[in-house]
Coordinates of C-alpha atoms and ligand atoms in Angstrom, one line a residue:
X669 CA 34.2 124.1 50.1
X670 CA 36.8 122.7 47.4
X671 CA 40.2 122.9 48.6
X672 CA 42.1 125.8 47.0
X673 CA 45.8 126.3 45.7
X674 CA 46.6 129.7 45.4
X675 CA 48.4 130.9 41.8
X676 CA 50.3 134.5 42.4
X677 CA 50.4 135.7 39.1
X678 CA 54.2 137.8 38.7
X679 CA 53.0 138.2 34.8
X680 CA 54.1 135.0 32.8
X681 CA 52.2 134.1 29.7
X682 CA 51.5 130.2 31.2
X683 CA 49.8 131.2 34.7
X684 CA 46.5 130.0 33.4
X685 CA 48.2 127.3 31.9
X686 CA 49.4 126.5 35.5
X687 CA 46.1 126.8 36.7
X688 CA 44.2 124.4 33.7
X689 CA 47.0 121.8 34.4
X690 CA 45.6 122.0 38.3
X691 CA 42.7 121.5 37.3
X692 CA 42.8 118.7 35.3
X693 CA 44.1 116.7 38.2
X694 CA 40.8 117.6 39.9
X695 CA 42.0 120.6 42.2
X696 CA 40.7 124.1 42.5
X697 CA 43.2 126.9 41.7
X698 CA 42.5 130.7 41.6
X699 CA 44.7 133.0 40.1
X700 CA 45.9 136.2 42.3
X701 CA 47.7 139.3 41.8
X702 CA 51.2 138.9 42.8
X703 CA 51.5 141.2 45.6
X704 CA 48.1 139.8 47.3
X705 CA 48.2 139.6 51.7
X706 CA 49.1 136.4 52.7
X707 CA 46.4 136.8 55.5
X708 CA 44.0 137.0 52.3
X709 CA 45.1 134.0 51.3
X710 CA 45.3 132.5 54.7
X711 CA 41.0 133.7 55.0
X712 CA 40.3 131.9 51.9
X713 CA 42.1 128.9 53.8
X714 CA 44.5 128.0 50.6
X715 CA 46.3 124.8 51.3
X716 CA 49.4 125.7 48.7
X717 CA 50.8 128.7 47.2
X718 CA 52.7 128.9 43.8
X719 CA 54.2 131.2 42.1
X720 CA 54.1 131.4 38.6
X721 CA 56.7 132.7 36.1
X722 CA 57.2 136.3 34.7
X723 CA 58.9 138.2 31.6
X724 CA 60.7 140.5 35.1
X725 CA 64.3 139.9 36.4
X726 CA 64.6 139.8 39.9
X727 CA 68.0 141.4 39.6
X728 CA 65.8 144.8 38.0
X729 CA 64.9 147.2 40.0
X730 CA 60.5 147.6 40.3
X731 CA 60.6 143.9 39.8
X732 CA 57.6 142.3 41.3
X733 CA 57.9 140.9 44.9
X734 CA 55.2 139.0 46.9
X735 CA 54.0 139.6 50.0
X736 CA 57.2 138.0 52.2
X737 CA 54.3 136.4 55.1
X738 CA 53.4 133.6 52.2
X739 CA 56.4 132.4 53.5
X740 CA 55.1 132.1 56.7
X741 CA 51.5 130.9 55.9
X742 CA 52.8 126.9 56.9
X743 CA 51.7 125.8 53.3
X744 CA 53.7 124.5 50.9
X745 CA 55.3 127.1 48.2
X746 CA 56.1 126.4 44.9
X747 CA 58.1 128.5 42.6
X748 CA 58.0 128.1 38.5
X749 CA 60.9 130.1 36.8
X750 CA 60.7 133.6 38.3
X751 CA 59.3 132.3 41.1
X752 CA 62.0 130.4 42.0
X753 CA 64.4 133.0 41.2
X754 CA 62.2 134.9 44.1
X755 CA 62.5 132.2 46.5
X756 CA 66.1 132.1 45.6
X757 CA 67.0 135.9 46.6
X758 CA 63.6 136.4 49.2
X759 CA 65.1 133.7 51.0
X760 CA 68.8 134.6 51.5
X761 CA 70.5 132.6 48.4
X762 CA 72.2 134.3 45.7
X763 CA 70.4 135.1 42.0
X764 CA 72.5 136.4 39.2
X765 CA 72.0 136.8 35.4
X766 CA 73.3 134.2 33.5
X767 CA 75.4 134.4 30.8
X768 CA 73.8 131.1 29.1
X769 CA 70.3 132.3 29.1
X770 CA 68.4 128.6 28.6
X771 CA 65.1 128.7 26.2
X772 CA 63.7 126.3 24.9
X773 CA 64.1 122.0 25.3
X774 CA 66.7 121.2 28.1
X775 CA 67.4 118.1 30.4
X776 CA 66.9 117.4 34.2
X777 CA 68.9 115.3 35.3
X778 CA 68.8 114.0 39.1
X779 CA 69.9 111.2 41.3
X780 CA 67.3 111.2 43.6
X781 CA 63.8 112.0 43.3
X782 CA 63.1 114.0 46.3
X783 CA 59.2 114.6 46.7
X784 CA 58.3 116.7 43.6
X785 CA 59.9 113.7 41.1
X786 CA 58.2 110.8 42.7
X787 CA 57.3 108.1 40.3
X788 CA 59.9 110.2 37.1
X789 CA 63.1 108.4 35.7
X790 CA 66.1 110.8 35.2
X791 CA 66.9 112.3 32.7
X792 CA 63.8 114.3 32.2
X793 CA 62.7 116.4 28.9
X794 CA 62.2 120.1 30.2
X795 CA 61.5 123.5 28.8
X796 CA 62.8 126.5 29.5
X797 CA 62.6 130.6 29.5
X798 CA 64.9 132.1 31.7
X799 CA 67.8 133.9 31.8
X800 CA 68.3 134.7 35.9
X801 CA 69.6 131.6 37.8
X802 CA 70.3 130.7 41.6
X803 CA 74.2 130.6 42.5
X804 CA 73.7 129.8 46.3
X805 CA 70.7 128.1 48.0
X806 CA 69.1 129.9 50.6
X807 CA 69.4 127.9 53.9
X808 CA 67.6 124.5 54.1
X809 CA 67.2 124.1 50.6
X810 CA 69.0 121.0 48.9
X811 CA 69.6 120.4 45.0
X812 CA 67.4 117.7 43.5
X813 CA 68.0 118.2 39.6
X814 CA 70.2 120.1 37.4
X815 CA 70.2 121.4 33.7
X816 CA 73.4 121.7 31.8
X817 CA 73.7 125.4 32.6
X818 CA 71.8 125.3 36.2
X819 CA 73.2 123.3 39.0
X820 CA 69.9 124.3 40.6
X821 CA 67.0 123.4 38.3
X822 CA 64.8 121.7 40.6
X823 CA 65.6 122.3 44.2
X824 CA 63.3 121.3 47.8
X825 CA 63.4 122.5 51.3
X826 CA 61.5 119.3 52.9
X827 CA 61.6 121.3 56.6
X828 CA 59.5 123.9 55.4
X829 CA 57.7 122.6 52.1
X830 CA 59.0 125.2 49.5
X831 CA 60.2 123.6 46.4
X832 CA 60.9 125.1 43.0
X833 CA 62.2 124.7 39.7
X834 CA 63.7 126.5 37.4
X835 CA 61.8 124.9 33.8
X836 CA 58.1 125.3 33.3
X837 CA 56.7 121.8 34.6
X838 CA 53.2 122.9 32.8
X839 CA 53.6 123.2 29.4
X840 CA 53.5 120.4 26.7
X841 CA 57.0 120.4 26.2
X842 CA 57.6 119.0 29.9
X843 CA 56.0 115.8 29.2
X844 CA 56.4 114.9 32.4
X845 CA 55.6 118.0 34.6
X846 CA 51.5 117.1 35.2
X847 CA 53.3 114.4 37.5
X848 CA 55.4 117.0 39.2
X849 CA 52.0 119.1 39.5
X850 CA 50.5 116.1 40.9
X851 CA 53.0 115.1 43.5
X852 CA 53.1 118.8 44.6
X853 CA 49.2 118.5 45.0
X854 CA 49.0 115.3 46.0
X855 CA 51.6 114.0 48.0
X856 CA 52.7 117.6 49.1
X857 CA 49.7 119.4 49.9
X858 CA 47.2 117.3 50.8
X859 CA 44.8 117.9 47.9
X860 CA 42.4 114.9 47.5
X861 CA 40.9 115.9 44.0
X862 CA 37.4 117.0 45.0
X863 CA 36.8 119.7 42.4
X864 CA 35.2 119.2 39.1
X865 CA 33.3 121.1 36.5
X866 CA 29.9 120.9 38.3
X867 CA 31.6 123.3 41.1
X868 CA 33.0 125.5 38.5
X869 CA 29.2 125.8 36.7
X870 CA 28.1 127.0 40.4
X871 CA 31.2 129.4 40.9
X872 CA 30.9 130.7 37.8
X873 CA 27.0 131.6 38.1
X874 CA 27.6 133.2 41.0
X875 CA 30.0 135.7 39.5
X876 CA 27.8 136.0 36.8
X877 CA 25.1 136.9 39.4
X878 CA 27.3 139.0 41.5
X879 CA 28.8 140.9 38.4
X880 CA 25.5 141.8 36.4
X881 CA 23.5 142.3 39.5
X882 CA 20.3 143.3 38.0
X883 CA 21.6 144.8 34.5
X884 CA 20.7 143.2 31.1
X885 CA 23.0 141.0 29.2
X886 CA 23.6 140.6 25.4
X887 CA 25.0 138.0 23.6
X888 CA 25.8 137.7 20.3
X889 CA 25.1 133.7 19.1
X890 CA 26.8 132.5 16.0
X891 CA 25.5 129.2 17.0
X892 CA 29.0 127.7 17.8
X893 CA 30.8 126.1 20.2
X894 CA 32.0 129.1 22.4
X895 CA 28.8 131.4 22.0
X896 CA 26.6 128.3 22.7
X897 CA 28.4 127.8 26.1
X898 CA 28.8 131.1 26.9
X899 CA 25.0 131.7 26.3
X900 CA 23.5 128.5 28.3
X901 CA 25.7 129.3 31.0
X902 CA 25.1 133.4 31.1
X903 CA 21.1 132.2 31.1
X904 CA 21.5 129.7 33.9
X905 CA 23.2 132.5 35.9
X906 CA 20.6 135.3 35.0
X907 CA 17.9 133.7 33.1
X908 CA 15.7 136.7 31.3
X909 CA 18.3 139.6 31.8
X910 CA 19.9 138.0 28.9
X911 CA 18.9 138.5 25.2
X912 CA 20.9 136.2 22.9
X913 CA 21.3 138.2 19.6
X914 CA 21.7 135.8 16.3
X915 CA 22.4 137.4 12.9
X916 CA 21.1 135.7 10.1
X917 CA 23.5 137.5 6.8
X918 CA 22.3 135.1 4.5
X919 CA 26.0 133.4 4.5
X920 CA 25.2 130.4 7.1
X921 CA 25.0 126.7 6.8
X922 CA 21.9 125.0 5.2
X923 CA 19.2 125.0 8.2
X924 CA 21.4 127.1 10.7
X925 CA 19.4 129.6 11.9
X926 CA 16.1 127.4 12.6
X927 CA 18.1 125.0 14.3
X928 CA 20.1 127.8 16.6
X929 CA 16.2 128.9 17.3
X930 CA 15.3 125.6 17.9
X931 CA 17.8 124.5 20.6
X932 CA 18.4 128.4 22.5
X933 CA 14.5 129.7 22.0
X934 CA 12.5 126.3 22.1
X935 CA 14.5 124.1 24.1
X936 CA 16.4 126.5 26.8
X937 CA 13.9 129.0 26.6
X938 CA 16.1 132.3 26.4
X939 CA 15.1 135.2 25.6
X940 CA 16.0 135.6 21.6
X941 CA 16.7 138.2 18.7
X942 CA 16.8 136.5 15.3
X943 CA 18.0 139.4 13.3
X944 CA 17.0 138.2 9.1
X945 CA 20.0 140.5 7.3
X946 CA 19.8 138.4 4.0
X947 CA 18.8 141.1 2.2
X948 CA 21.3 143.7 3.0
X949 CA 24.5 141.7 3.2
X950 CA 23.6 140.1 -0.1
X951 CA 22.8 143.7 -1.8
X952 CA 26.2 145.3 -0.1
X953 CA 28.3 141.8 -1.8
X954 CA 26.7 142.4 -5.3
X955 CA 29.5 142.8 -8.0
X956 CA 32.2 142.5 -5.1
X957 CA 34.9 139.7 -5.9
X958 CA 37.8 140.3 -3.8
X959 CA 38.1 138.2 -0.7
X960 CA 39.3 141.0 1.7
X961 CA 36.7 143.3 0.7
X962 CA 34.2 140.7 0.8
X963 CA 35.6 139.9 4.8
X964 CA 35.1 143.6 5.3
X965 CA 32.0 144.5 4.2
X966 CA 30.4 141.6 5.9
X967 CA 32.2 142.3 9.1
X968 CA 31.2 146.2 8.8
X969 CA 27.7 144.9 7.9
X970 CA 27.5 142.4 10.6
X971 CA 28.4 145.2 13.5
X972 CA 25.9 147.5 12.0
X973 CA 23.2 145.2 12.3
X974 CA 24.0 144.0 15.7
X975 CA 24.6 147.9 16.8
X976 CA 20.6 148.3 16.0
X977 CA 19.3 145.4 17.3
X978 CA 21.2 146.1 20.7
X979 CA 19.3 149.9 20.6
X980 CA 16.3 148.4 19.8
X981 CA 16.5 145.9 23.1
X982 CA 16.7 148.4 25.0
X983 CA 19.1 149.7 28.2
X984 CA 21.7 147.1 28.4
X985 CA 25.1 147.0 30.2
X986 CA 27.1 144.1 29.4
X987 CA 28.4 142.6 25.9
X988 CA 28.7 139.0 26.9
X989 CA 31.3 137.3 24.8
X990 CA 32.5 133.5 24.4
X991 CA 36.2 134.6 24.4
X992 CA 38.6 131.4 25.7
X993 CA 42.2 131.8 27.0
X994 CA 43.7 131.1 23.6
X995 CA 42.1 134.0 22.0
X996 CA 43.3 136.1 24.6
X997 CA 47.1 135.0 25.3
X998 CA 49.7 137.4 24.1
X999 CA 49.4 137.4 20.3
X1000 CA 53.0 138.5 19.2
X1001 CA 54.3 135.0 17.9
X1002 CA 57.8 134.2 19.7
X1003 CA 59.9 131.6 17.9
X1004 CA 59.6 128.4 20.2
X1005 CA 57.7 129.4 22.4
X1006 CA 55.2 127.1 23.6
X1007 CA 51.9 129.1 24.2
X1008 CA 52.1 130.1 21.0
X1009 CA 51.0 126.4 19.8
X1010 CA 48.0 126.6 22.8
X1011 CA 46.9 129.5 20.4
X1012 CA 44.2 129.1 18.0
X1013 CA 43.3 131.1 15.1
X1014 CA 41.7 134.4 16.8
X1015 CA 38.1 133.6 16.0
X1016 CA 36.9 136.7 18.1
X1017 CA 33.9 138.9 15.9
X1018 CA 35.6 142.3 16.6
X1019 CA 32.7 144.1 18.1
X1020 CA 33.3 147.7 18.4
X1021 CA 34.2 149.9 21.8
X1022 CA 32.0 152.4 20.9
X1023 CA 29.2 150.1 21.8
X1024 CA 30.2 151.3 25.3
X1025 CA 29.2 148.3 26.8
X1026 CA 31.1 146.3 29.7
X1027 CA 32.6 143.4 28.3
X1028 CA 31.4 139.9 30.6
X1029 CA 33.7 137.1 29.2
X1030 CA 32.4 134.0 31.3
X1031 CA 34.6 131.5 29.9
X1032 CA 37.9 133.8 29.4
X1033 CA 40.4 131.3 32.1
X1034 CA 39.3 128.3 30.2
X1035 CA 41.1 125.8 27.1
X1036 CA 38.5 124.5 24.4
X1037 CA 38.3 121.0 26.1
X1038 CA 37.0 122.4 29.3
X1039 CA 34.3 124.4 27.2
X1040 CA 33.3 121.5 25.9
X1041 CA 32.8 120.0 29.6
X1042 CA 31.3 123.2 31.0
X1043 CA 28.9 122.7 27.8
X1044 CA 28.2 119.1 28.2
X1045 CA 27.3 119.8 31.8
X1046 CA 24.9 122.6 30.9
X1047 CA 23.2 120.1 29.1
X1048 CA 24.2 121.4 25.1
X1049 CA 24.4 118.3 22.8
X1050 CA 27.5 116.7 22.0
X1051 CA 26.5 117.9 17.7
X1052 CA 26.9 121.6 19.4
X1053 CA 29.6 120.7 21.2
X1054 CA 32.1 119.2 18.5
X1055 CA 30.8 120.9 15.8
X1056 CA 33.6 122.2 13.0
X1057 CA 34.5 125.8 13.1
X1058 CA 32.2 128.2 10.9
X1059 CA 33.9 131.7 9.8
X1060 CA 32.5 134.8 11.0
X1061 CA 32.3 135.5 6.8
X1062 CA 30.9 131.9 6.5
X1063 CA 29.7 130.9 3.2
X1064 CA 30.8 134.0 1.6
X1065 CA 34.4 133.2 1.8
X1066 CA 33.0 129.5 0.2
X1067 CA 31.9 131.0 -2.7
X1068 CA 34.8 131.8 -4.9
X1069 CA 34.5 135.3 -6.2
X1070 CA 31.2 137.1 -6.6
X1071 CA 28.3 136.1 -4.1
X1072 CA 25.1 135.0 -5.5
X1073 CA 22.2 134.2 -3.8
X1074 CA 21.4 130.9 -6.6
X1075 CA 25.2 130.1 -5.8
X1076 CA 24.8 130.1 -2.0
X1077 CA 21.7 128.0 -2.3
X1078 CA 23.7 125.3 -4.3
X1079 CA 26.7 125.5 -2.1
X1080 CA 23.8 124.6 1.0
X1081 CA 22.7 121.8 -0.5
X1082 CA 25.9 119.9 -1.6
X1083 CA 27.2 121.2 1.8
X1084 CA 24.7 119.6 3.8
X1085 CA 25.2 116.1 1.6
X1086 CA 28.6 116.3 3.0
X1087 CA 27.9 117.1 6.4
X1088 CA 25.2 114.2 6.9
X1089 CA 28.0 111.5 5.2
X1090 CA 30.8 112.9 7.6
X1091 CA 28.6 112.3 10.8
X1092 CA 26.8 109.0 9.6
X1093 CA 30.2 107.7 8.7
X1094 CA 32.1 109.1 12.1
X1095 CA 34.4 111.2 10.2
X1096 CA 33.2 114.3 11.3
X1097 CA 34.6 114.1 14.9
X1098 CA 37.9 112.6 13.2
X1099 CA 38.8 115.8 11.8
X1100 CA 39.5 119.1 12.0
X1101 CA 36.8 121.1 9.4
X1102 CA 34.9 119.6 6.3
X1103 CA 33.4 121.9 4.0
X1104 CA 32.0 122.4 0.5
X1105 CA 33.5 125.2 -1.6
X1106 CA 31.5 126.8 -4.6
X1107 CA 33.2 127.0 -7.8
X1108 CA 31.5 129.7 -10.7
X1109 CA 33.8 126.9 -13.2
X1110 CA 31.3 125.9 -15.8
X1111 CA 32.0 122.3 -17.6
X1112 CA 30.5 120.0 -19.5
X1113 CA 29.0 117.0 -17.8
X1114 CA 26.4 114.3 -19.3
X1115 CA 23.3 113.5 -17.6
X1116 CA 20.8 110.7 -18.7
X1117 CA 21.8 111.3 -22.4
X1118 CA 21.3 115.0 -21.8
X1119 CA 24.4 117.0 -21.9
X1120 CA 25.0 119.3 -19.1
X1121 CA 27.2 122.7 -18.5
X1122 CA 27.2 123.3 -14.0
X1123 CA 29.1 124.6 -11.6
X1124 CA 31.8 122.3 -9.6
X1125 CA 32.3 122.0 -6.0
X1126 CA 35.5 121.5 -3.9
X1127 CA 35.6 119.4 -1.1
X1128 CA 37.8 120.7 1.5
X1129 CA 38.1 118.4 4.4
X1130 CA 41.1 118.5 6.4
X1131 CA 43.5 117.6 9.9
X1132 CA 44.4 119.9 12.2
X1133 CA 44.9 120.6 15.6
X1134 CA 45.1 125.0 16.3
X1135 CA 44.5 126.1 12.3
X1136 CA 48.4 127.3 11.9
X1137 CA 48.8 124.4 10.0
X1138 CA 46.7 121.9 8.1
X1139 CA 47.2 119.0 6.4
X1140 CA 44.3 116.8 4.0
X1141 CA 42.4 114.5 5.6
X1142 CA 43.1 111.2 3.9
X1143 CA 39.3 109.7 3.8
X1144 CA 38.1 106.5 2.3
X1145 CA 37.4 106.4 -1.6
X1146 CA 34.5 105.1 -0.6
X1147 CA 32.9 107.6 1.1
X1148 CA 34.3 110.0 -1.2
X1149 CA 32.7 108.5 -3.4
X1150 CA 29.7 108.6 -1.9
X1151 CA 29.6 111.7 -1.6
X1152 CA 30.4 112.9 -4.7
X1153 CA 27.5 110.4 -6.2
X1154 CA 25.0 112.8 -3.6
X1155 CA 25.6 115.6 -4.7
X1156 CA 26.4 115.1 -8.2
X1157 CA 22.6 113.5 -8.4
X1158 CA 20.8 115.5 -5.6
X1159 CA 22.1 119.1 -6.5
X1160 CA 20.6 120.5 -9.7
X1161 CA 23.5 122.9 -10.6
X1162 CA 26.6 120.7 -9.6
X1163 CA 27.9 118.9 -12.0
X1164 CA 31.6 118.2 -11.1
X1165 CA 32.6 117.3 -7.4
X1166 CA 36.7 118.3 -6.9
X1167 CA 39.0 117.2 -3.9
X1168 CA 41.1 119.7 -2.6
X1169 CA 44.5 118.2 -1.3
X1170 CA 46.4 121.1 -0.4
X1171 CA 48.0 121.1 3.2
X1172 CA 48.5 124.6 5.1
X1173 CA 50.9 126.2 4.4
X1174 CA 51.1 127.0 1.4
X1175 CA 47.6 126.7 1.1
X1176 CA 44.7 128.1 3.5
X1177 CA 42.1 125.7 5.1
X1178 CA 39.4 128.2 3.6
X1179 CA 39.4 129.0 -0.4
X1180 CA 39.6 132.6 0.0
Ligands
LIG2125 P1 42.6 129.8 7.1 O1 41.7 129.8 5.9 O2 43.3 131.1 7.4 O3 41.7 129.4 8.3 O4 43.6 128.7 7.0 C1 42.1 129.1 9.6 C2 40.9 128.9 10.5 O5 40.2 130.1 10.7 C3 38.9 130.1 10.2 N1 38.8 131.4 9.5 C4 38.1 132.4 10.0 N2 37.3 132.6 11.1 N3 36.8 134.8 10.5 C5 36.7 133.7 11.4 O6 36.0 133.9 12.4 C6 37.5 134.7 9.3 O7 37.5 135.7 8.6 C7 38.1 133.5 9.1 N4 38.9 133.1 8.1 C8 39.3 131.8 8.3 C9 38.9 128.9 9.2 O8 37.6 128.4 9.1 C10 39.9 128.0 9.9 O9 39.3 127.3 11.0

């Protein structure tokens, strides 16, 4: 049995960051409705309790309280933001609103480091988000660090081991807060590090198992990163009760389909539907130019098709899907505010509730990285794991303006020169997405002494690190060059080869 920090979730946006940040220093955390029984927790043998942060005052009537025996579990307590506000007033000191609310970048400063700010120089780069703050301490507690507006930003009770602060030590904008989280583990409750992703492959399969029970699975595989781990994870936890579903709409990558058969069918041995929808999303785009009604007539299309082949499987129960914690954190943009850089672009296909199906989202607590370890220790291949994202519209947003079958053929061909240059050269893993766009721009070209009249194609290859923003990648000449040579002489129907170096904004990463 890993030893286990508890999280009491009291509703703030970065619990699960609080919990990824434990476990990156090797630590199992679980994640618990605020008002959970101390003697649950005491079953389950946690050996820390903290509290996370929450949108609530505890000044406001109905705000949410834990259960007051935590205090009396012997463990060490820590409180984040709200949570120290809690400790503040559950413990007999004095909260009250403040009339300098502090968001955003701050600094701690502190003349001694007490326990939590072992091995940290003051001052110290902190975020904030609160507007409460403690006037008086409760008993026993002592003032380690203060903020320009809070004389009690960090403050410990070494009798009792309950510490808290009043800035969010698990964000990026602390730069030093994984040492905090560390001490507090470490030093303060004993943890040794003896978790790591193999455990949460067998905790995870279990409450697969447990979940599901004996009720069928579907999946719907796009072939990347999140579906892939989602999928050889589901199958490990229930083998056969899952049926992988991968949609073939005529709009993928040169070779994708026989290669998503090749690695789930062939070499993990699931159960698969390979649904071949050329026909019909290709008749539905004919004539259609616009980009948005392009998006949503392949994205009606696309739920269509998967609505019959999950009839046609049969009685099934759950939806599985390879949703990750960035898709699902509050979307409402809030100026400053740090989760909103953890979010990437929503990549999620949309499938419909009237499916009526339950929704099982395996890897829902977990940050891109740690898919990518899950996925590496289910035994997917690093090419899976790092490849590029692919839209859900794929190459039909690539081709600019009307879709054509001849056009989507070219655009494989000179996008599959590209690919093979970026991961023989190394560049591939350097950035962000590389692609090759479809121009219906005909110019004149020569050819042997033959003149010729072609298409062109853009290269779009650029940096990023969520989507929001974008910048060119600044490859060698060389390689460009190279490239550009390819597919100019290996793609009958190319002619011209363009290099897009727009950044995001104003531009998109995609041409439509
Ligand atoms: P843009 O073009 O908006 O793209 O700068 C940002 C990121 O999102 C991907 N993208 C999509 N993904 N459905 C998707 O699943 C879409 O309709 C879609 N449009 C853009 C794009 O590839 C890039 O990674």
């Amino acid at each position: 049995m890993n030893q286990k920090i508890a999280v009491l979730d009291f509703g703030s946006q970065y619990t699960q960051v609080i919990a990824r940040r434990i476990r990156e220093c090797n630590v199992y955390s679980q994640i618990f409705p605020f008002n959970t029984k101390a003697s649950e927790l005491k079953k389950l043998g946690v050996c820390g309790v903290i509290l996370s942060g929450g949108p609530a005052s505890v000044l406001s009537k109905g705000a949410p309280k834990p259960d007051r025996k935590i205090f009396e579990l012997g463990v060490p307590v820590l409180g984040i933001c709200y949570g120290l506000q809690l400790m503040g007033s559950l413990l007999g000191g004095q909260v009250v609103s403040s009339k300098e609310r502090e968001y955003g970048h701050g600094v701690l400063s502190f003349k001694t480091c007490g326990r939590l700010l072992k091995g940290i120089e003051s001052p110290m780069k902190v975020w904030n988000s609160h507007g409460d703050k403690i006037v008086k301490l409760p008993k026993g507690f002592k003032a380690i660090g203060t903020t320009e507006n809070s004389p009690y930003a960090l403050i410990e009770d070494l009798d009792r081991s309950f510490y808290g602060m009043q800035f969010h030590p698990e964000v990026v904008h602390t730069p030093e807060g994984i040492k905090i989280i560390k001490n507090f583990l470490y030093d303060i409750c004993g943890c040794t590090g003896d978790w790591k992703m193999s455990d949460y492959v067998a905790r995870a399969v279990e409450n697969i198992r447990n979940t599901v029970g004996d009720k069928k699975v579907i999946l719907g595989l796009s072939g990347g990163v999140d579906s892939s781990v989602a999928a050889a994870l589901i199958h490990k936890a229930i083998g056969d009760q899952l049926t992988c579903v991968f949609v073939d709409n005529g709009l993928l990558r040169k070779d994708e389909r026989v290669k998503v058969e090749k690695l789930f069918r062939d070499n993990f041995k699931m159960r698969m539907r390979t649904v071949r929808a050329e026909k019909i999303f290709l008749d539905r785009l004919k004539g259609v130019k616009d980009p948005e009604r392009k998006r949503k007539i392949i994205g009606k299309t696309f739920i269509e098709v998967f609505d019959k082949a999950v009839k046609s499987i049969g009685d099934v129960d759950f939806l599985a899907q390879g949703t990750l914690y960035p898709d699902v954190i509050e979307s409402v943009p809030i100026a400053g505010n740090p989760a909103s850089l953890i979010k990437s672009h929503h990549n999620v296909g949309g499938l419909p509730k009237r499916m009526k199906l339950k929704l099982l989202e395996p890897l829902r607590e977990l940050f891109k990285d740690e898919v990518r370890a899950l996925g590496k220790e289910l035994g997917l291949s690093r090419e899976v794991l790092w490849r590029h994202p692919f839209p859900g519209p794929g190459l039909g947003v690539r081709v600019v303006g009307e879709i054509k079958k001849a056009y989507l053929d070219v655009l494989r061909e000179a996008d599959d020169i590209l690919m093979q240059e970026m991961r023989s050269s190394g560049y591939y893993e350097k950035v962000w997405q590389s692609f090759a766009v479809f121009l219906p721009v005909k110019t004149v070209g020569v050819m042997g002494d033959e003149r010729t009249y072609d298409n062109a194609v853009a290269l779009r290859i650029v940096e990023s690190t969520d989507a929001m923003t974008a910048d060119w990648a600044h490859i060698p000449h060389e390689l460009l060059a190279k490239i550009s040579n390819r597919i100019i002489n290996e793609v009958k129907g190319i002619n011209r080869v363009c290099l897009d170096i727009s950044s995001k904004p104003p531009s998109t990463i995609e041409w439509e």
